[in-house]
Short mmCIF file of C-alpha atoms in Angstrom, two decimals:
data_model
loop_
_atom_site.label_atom_id
_atom_site.label_comp_id
_atom_site.label_asym_id
_atom_site.label_seq_id
_atom_site.Cartn_x
_atom_site.Cartn_y
_atom_site.Cartn_z
CA MET W 6 -65.98 -22.35 39.60
CA SER W 7 -69.48 -23.90 40.98
CA SER W 8 -72.29 -23.45 38.81
CA MET W 9 -74.44 -23.29 41.66
CA SER W 10 -77.11 -20.64 41.39
CA PHE W 11 -76.30 -17.53 43.64
CA ASP W 12 -79.61 -17.74 45.56
CA LYS W 13 -78.49 -20.99 46.67
CA LEU W 14 -74.99 -19.89 47.96
CA ILE W 15 -73.91 -20.06 51.62
CA PRO W 16 -74.56 -16.10 52.98
CA ILE W 17 -71.96 -14.31 54.00
CA PRO W 18 -72.08 -14.08 58.26
CA THR W 19 -73.52 -11.23 59.96
CA GLU W 20 -72.39 -11.47 63.25
CA VAL W 21 -68.86 -11.32 64.27
CA ASN W 22 -67.09 -14.75 65.26
CA ASP W 23 -64.18 -14.51 67.07
CA THR W 24 -63.30 -18.22 67.54
CA HIS W 25 -60.59 -18.45 64.92
CA ARG W 26 -59.52 -14.84 65.12
CA VAL W 27 -55.82 -14.81 64.72
CA TYR W 28 -53.61 -12.45 66.85
CA SER W 29 -50.10 -13.64 65.93
CA ILE W 30 -49.69 -11.29 62.85
CA ALA W 31 -50.56 -8.27 65.04
CA ILE W 32 -48.21 -9.03 68.03
CA ALA W 33 -45.17 -9.68 65.25
CA CYS W 34 -45.68 -6.29 63.82
CA ILE W 35 -46.08 -4.63 67.54
CA LEU W 36 -42.73 -6.39 68.46
CA LEU W 37 -40.76 -5.73 65.14
CA ALA W 38 -41.76 -1.81 66.04
CA VAL W 39 -40.58 -1.61 69.49
CA LEU W 40 -37.36 -3.50 68.46
CA ALA W 41 -36.96 -0.83 65.81
CA VAL W 42 -37.89 2.29 67.41
CA ALA W 43 -35.92 1.39 70.64
CA ILE W 44 -32.77 1.04 68.38
CA CYS W 45 -33.56 4.30 66.65
CA PHE W 46 -34.18 6.04 69.93
CA LEU W 47 -30.52 4.76 71.13
CA ARG W 48 -29.42 5.86 67.74
CA LEU W 49 -30.53 9.49 68.21
CA VAL W 50 -29.78 9.86 71.82
CA HIS W 51 -26.37 8.82 71.35
CA ARG W 52 -25.94 11.20 68.61
CA PHE W 53 -27.29 13.76 70.45
CA ARG W 54 -25.30 13.55 73.58
CA ARG W 55 -21.85 13.53 71.43
CA ARG W 56 -23.67 16.66 69.40
CA ALA W 57 -23.33 14.68 66.58
CA LEU W 58 -26.67 15.10 64.86
CA GLY W 59 -26.92 15.34 61.38
CA PRO W 60 -29.00 15.66 58.19
CA ASP W 61 -29.86 11.73 58.52
CA ASP W 62 -30.74 12.13 62.40
CA TYR W 63 -33.43 14.87 61.50
CA ALA W 64 -34.41 12.54 58.27
CA LEU W 65 -35.11 9.75 60.44
CA ILE W 66 -37.02 11.19 62.69
CA PRO W 67 -40.26 11.79 60.22
CA ALA W 68 -39.78 8.17 58.89
CA LEU W 69 -39.60 6.80 62.72
CA PHE W 70 -43.63 8.39 62.97
CA LEU W 71 -44.46 7.47 59.83
CA TYR W 72 -43.14 3.61 60.56
CA ILE W 73 -44.87 3.83 63.94
CA GLY W 74 -48.35 4.60 61.53
CA TRP W 75 -47.51 2.25 59.20
CA THR W 76 -47.62 -0.32 62.64
CA VAL W 77 -50.83 1.18 64.05
CA LEU W 78 -52.83 0.57 60.86
CA ALA W 79 -51.55 -2.87 59.92
CA VAL W 80 -52.14 -3.95 64.37
CA TYR W 81 -55.80 -2.56 63.77
CA VAL W 82 -56.55 -3.84 59.94
CA ASN W 83 -55.35 -7.40 60.77
CA ILE W 84 -57.21 -7.46 63.97
CA ALA W 85 -60.64 -5.49 63.21
CA ALA W 86 -60.74 -7.28 59.69
CA GLY W 87 -60.23 -11.02 60.94
CA ILE W 88 -57.03 -11.25 58.82
CA GLY W 89 -56.39 -14.82 59.24
CA LYS W 90 -59.71 -15.91 59.93
CA PRO W 91 -61.60 -18.62 57.52
CA LEU W 92 -62.58 -16.14 54.80
CA VAL W 93 -66.20 -17.45 55.14
CA GLU W 94 -66.27 -16.57 58.82
CA ILE W 95 -65.63 -13.04 58.14
CA THR W 96 -68.40 -10.43 58.09
CA VAL W 97 -69.05 -7.85 55.35
CA PRO W 98 -67.74 -4.66 57.83
CA GLU W 99 -64.67 -6.57 58.46
CA TYR W 100 -64.13 -6.93 55.08
CA VAL W 101 -64.67 -3.10 54.60
CA VAL W 102 -62.01 -2.47 57.01
CA TRP W 103 -59.83 -4.99 55.23
CA TRP W 104 -60.08 -2.95 51.95
CA LYS W 105 -59.68 0.40 53.66
CA GLY W 106 -56.76 -0.73 55.08
CA LEU W 107 -55.08 -1.92 51.94
CA VAL W 108 -56.10 1.62 50.33
CA ALA W 109 -54.66 3.42 53.11
CA GLY W 110 -51.40 1.13 52.70
CA ALA W 111 -51.10 1.85 48.86
CA TRP W 112 -50.79 5.66 49.88
CA LEU W 113 -48.49 5.44 52.88
CA TYR W 114 -46.06 2.89 52.03
CA PRO W 115 -44.30 4.51 49.40
CA ILE W 116 -43.68 7.74 51.68
CA MET W 117 -42.67 5.64 54.45
CA SER W 118 -40.16 3.59 52.45
CA ALA W 119 -39.17 6.74 50.87
CA SER W 120 -38.60 8.42 54.21
CA ILE W 121 -36.30 5.77 55.55
CA ARG W 122 -34.45 5.68 52.39
CA VAL W 123 -34.00 9.29 52.55
CA SER W 124 -32.17 9.11 55.88
CA ILE W 125 -29.80 6.08 54.35
CA ILE W 126 -28.81 8.13 51.54
CA LEU W 127 -27.94 11.64 53.89
CA PHE W 128 -26.03 8.99 56.28
CA TYR W 129 -23.84 8.03 52.92
CA GLN W 130 -23.12 11.64 51.77
CA ARG W 131 -22.37 12.63 55.62
CA VAL W 132 -19.74 9.82 56.08
CA PHE W 133 -18.34 9.81 52.36
CA SER W 134 -18.17 13.29 51.84
CA THR W 135 -14.73 13.41 50.72
CA GLY W 136 -12.34 11.45 48.61
CA VAL W 137 -15.20 9.50 46.66
CA GLY W 138 -15.40 12.16 43.68
CA ARG W 139 -18.01 14.00 42.21
CA LEU W 140 -19.75 11.36 40.16
CA PHE W 141 -20.48 9.24 43.47
CA ASN W 142 -21.94 12.33 45.05
CA ARG W 143 -24.22 13.00 41.99
CA LEU W 144 -25.35 10.14 42.32
CA LEU W 145 -26.33 10.43 45.74
CA TRP W 146 -28.10 13.49 44.93
CA SER W 147 -29.95 11.77 42.01
CA LEU W 148 -30.95 9.24 44.17
CA LEU W 149 -32.30 11.86 46.90
CA VAL W 150 -34.24 13.25 43.89
CA LEU W 151 -35.62 9.71 42.61
CA GLN W 152 -37.22 9.55 46.18
CA GLY W 153 -39.24 12.41 45.66
CA LEU W 154 -40.54 11.17 42.34
CA TYR W 155 -41.07 7.84 43.36
CA VAL W 156 -43.52 9.47 46.47
CA ILE W 157 -45.23 11.75 43.94
CA ALA W 158 -45.72 8.73 41.11
CA PHE W 159 -47.09 6.32 43.66
CA SER W 160 -49.39 8.74 45.45
CA ILE W 161 -50.90 9.44 42.24
CA THR W 162 -51.23 6.06 40.45
CA PRO W 163 -53.66 4.29 43.36
CA THR W 164 -56.27 6.91 42.63
CA PHE W 165 -56.93 5.04 39.34
CA THR W 166 -57.59 1.68 40.32
CA CYS W 167 -61.52 2.31 41.25
CA HIS W 168 -64.06 5.12 39.74
CA PRO W 169 -65.04 6.48 42.00
CA THR W 170 -61.90 6.08 44.25
CA TYR W 171 -64.33 5.26 47.45
CA TYR W 172 -65.17 1.64 45.83
CA GLY W 173 -61.99 1.02 47.07
CA TRP W 174 -63.19 -0.04 50.13
CA GLN W 175 -66.78 -0.99 49.35
CA PHE W 176 -67.68 -4.62 49.51
CA TYR W 177 -70.65 -4.60 47.10
CA GLY W 178 -70.09 -2.67 43.64
CA GLN W 179 -66.51 -2.89 43.71
CA ALA W 180 -66.12 -5.26 40.75
CA GLU W 181 -67.70 -3.18 38.78
CA HIS W 182 -65.86 0.20 39.54
CA CYS W 183 -62.49 -1.26 40.37
CA ASP W 184 -59.51 -2.65 37.99
CA TYR W 185 -57.95 -5.52 39.71
CA ARG W 186 -55.46 -6.36 37.38
CA TYR W 187 -54.19 -2.28 36.98
CA TYR W 188 -54.20 -2.56 41.03
CA ASN W 189 -52.21 -5.87 40.67
CA ASN W 190 -49.57 -4.43 37.97
CA ASN W 191 -49.67 -0.70 39.76
CA THR W 192 -48.25 -2.71 43.24
CA VAL W 193 -45.73 -4.96 41.32
CA ALA W 194 -44.46 -1.59 40.03
CA LEU W 195 -44.43 -0.36 43.10
CA TYR W 196 -42.57 -2.87 44.59
CA GLY W 197 -40.16 -3.32 42.27
CA ALA W 198 -39.05 0.58 42.06
CA SER W 199 -38.53 -0.21 45.92
CA LEU W 200 -36.49 -3.15 45.04
CA ALA W 201 -34.22 -1.23 42.56
CA PHE W 202 -33.76 1.42 45.23
CA ASP W 203 -32.88 -0.93 47.93
CA ILE W 204 -30.30 -3.06 45.94
CA SER W 205 -28.60 0.47 44.75
CA LEU W 206 -28.33 1.17 48.75
CA LEU W 207 -26.91 -1.98 49.21
CA LEU W 208 -24.26 -1.58 46.46
CA PHE W 209 -23.36 2.16 46.62
CA PRO W 210 -20.85 1.68 49.81
CA LEU W 211 -18.79 -0.92 48.31
CA HIS W 212 -16.74 1.54 46.13
CA PRO W 213 -15.69 3.87 48.62
CA ILE W 214 -14.96 1.16 51.16
CA SER W 215 -12.90 -0.75 48.42
CA LYS W 216 -10.51 2.13 48.49
CA LEU W 217 -9.61 2.07 52.51
CA GLN W 218 -6.33 0.90 53.04
CA LEU W 219 -7.87 -1.99 55.58
CA PRO W 220 -7.48 -5.89 55.59
CA GLY W 221 -9.61 -8.00 53.90
CA LYS W 222 -11.80 -9.19 56.49
CA ARG W 223 -11.86 -5.41 57.85
CA LYS W 224 -13.61 -4.44 54.64
CA LEU W 225 -16.06 -7.49 54.62
CA GLY W 226 -17.15 -6.43 58.08
CA LEU W 227 -17.21 -3.09 57.21
CA SER W 228 -19.27 -4.12 54.14
CA ALA W 229 -21.59 -6.41 56.23
CA ILE W 230 -22.54 -3.49 58.53
CA PHE W 231 -23.27 -1.12 55.56
CA ALA W 232 -25.37 -3.68 53.61
CA LEU W 233 -27.61 -4.47 56.64
CA GLY W 234 -28.52 -0.88 56.30
CA ALA W 235 -30.10 -1.40 53.18
CA GLY W 236 -31.09 -4.99 54.18
CA ALA W 237 -34.76 -4.58 53.47
CA SER W 238 -34.29 -5.48 49.95
CA VAL W 239 -34.25 -8.95 51.18
CA ALA W 240 -37.86 -8.43 52.49
CA THR W 241 -39.25 -6.32 49.36
CA ALA W 242 -37.45 -9.02 47.37
CA TYR W 243 -39.41 -11.83 48.93
CA LYS W 244 -42.89 -9.53 49.18
CA LEU W 245 -42.62 -9.09 45.51
CA ALA W 246 -41.90 -12.46 44.80
CA ILE W 247 -44.42 -13.92 47.01
CA PHE W 248 -47.11 -10.96 45.38
CA VAL W 249 -46.39 -12.41 41.94
CA ALA W 250 -46.60 -15.94 42.82
CA GLN W 251 -49.81 -15.79 44.26
CA GLU W 252 -51.29 -13.69 41.70
CA PRO W 253 -52.80 -16.57 39.62
CA ARG W 254 -54.02 -18.53 42.36
CA THR W 255 -57.58 -19.22 42.23
CA MET W 256 -58.21 -22.03 44.66
CA THR W 257 -58.02 -21.99 48.72
CA SER W 258 -57.52 -24.58 51.27
CA ASN W 259 -61.36 -24.59 51.75
CA PRO W 260 -62.80 -27.06 48.82
CA ASP W 261 -66.63 -25.87 49.40
CA TRP W 262 -64.90 -22.14 48.85
CA PHE W 263 -67.09 -22.01 45.70
CA ASN W 264 -70.58 -22.73 47.59
CA TYR W 265 -69.98 -19.22 49.27
CA VAL W 266 -71.38 -15.82 48.92
CA VAL W 267 -68.42 -14.43 49.49
CA SER W 268 -66.16 -16.11 46.88
CA ARG W 269 -67.74 -13.78 44.52
CA TYR W 270 -66.54 -10.85 45.76
CA ILE W 271 -63.03 -11.76 47.53
CA PRO W 272 -60.08 -12.75 45.98
CA VAL W 273 -58.93 -16.05 47.28
CA GLN W 274 -55.61 -14.73 47.89
CA PHE W 275 -56.98 -12.93 50.95
CA ASP W 276 -56.58 -16.14 52.81
CA SER W 277 -53.08 -15.83 53.40
CA HIS W 278 -52.75 -12.07 53.51
CA GLY W 279 -51.40 -11.77 56.91
CA VAL W 280 -47.92 -13.51 56.39
CA THR W 281 -47.77 -12.44 52.42
CA ILE W 282 -48.60 -8.89 52.75
CA TRP W 283 -48.32 -7.45 56.20
CA ILE W 284 -45.40 -9.31 57.92
CA PRO W 285 -43.23 -8.70 54.75
CA SER W 286 -44.54 -4.91 54.94
CA GLN W 287 -43.57 -4.74 58.27
CA VAL W 288 -40.44 -6.65 58.27
CA GLU W 289 -38.81 -4.25 55.46
CA PRO W 290 -38.95 -0.88 57.19
CA THR W 291 -38.01 -2.36 60.73
CA LEU W 292 -35.06 -3.75 58.61
CA GLY W 293 -34.60 -0.49 56.76
CA LEU W 294 -34.61 1.46 60.25
CA ILE W 295 -32.16 -1.10 62.32
CA GLY W 296 -29.59 -1.06 59.62
CA ALA W 297 -29.28 2.49 59.22
CA SER W 298 -28.68 2.96 63.12
CA LEU W 299 -26.08 -0.10 62.96
CA PRO W 300 -23.25 2.34 62.47
CA ALA W 301 -24.02 4.81 64.80
CA LEU W 302 -24.71 1.72 67.66
CA HIS W 303 -21.46 -0.18 66.57
CA GLN W 304 -19.81 3.05 68.05
CA LEU W 305 -21.61 3.30 70.95
CA PHE W 306 -21.14 -0.50 71.94
CA VAL W 307 -17.41 -0.13 71.53
CA SER W 308 -17.65 3.22 73.76
CA ALA W 309 -19.33 0.69 76.25
CA ALA W 310 -16.77 -1.95 75.70
CA LYS W 311 -14.00 0.49 76.47
CA GLU W 312 -15.63 2.16 79.60
CA LEU W 313 -16.42 -1.03 81.22
CA SER W 314 -13.02 -2.14 80.49
CA ARG W 315 -11.81 0.99 81.85
CA ARG W 316 -13.83 0.51 84.97
CA ALA W 317 -12.68 -2.85 85.73
CA THR W 318 -8.77 -1.72 85.42
CA GLY W 319 -8.98 1.54 87.11
CA ARG W 320 -8.49 4.92 85.20
CA SER W 321 -5.59 5.52 83.06
CA ASN W 322 -3.64 8.74 82.68
CA THR W 323 -5.66 8.58 79.33
CA ASP W 324 -8.84 9.06 81.28
CA THR W 325 -7.40 11.73 83.29
CA PHE W 326 -6.13 13.50 80.10
CA GLU W 327 -9.60 13.34 78.51
CA LEU W 328 -11.16 14.25 81.81
CA ARG W 329 -9.07 17.94 81.54
CA GLU W 330 -9.70 18.04 77.64
CA ARG W 331 -13.64 18.40 78.64
CA GLN W 332 -13.01 20.60 81.64
CA GLY W 333 -10.89 23.07 79.83
CA ALA W 334 -13.99 23.06 76.78
CA GLN W 335 -16.59 23.82 79.20
CA ASN W 336 -14.19 26.34 81.18
CA THR W 337 -11.94 28.16 78.68
CA PRO W 338 -13.53 30.73 76.40
CA THR W 339 -14.08 29.20 73.08
CA GLY W 340 -11.43 31.59 71.44
CA GLU W 341 -8.65 30.47 73.65
CA ARG W 342 -9.24 26.83 73.61
CA SER W 343 -6.32 24.86 73.82
CA ALA W 344 -4.93 22.50 70.79
CA ALA W 345 -5.60 19.44 73.06
CA SER W 346 -9.40 20.97 73.75
CA ASN W 347 -10.32 21.19 70.21
CA ARG W 348 -8.91 17.86 69.37
CA TYR W 349 -11.41 16.62 71.76
CA GLN W 350 -14.22 18.78 69.93
CA LYS W 351 -13.37 17.07 66.82
CA MET W 352 -13.93 13.74 68.37
CA THR W 353 -17.90 14.41 67.88
CA ASP W 354 -17.55 14.98 64.36
CA SER W 355 -19.56 12.13 62.43
CA GLN W 356 -15.93 11.06 60.61
CA GLU W 357 -15.55 9.27 64.24
CA GLU W 358 -18.05 7.06 63.62
CA PHE W 359 -16.97 5.93 60.44
CA GLN W 360 -13.61 5.52 62.04
CA SER W 361 -14.80 3.56 65.00
CA LEU W 362 -15.86 1.25 62.05
CA THR W 363 -13.05 0.90 60.14
CA THR W 364 -10.39 0.61 63.17
CA GLY W 365 -12.83 -1.03 65.78
CA HIS W 366 -12.26 1.81 68.41
CA ALA W 367 -14.36 4.58 69.47
#
């Protein structure tokens, strides 16, 4: 570190300079959010139209709102804090926004990620409700309880980073009132716990799928679909690895870094926060939401393909039979529905979704 006296250091700018402002991180977050929200919306509409909404779908709704809130936070912080600009061009008010974003994210991330996992766990309970044994169901319930403990624990631990807490977003005086080592260790613990949960979700479906009487290729494809539901583990692993790798770094790409006042207040790791913190933190829940919706979308796409095939070849006797079943279900009192109508109603059950995955037919 330079031994230059403090009064000879290059001061922090007082006027915002947008010459090198970066918008790519914010745009990437927006695009990822649009994709995830659109896919989740299709899933909910598809389930609603088939009258097949379940606990996993209802759990998805708050998860989706929390995800949108996270996206708004990420976009605002990246733009308002000047993330991506050279650190020596960022003003004190911009750094304050930067720190506020990190503090807000420390509380929002646990509940957002846990809510997405809850939806996935409830989906597993819905699909694998029978034939998997008590141990499997107990493990799923245990995993649900652990999500609550995870949220409680990591909603409390950030409060011990700074004393008093509001110094967490102050530019001056932060070093005297905040424990950066504690913050780093807590972040590693948070990411590590998230990774452990995501890997658990990745492995859970393998046991019941292995018991299905299916060809090897079909089992492999089915495992891949469910694995994508926990695909967030890849982003979580990357985020954890890059955070740990970046922690000991003491230099930036700017050789004159220590000639600036800002070098006495801001960690050098800030120069890459856009790609090491915000992008992985956006990709992770995006993959979780998309993956959790894939089974429902698989059924939707199979149904759509079948419908297109019907329109191309003309209505078959099966089409006429299904139409009569629907009309009978609507016009006949519940107590007098025929056996054929009851069979049609059962098609809206959640097990149809799993059947479409295992057989390839809607």
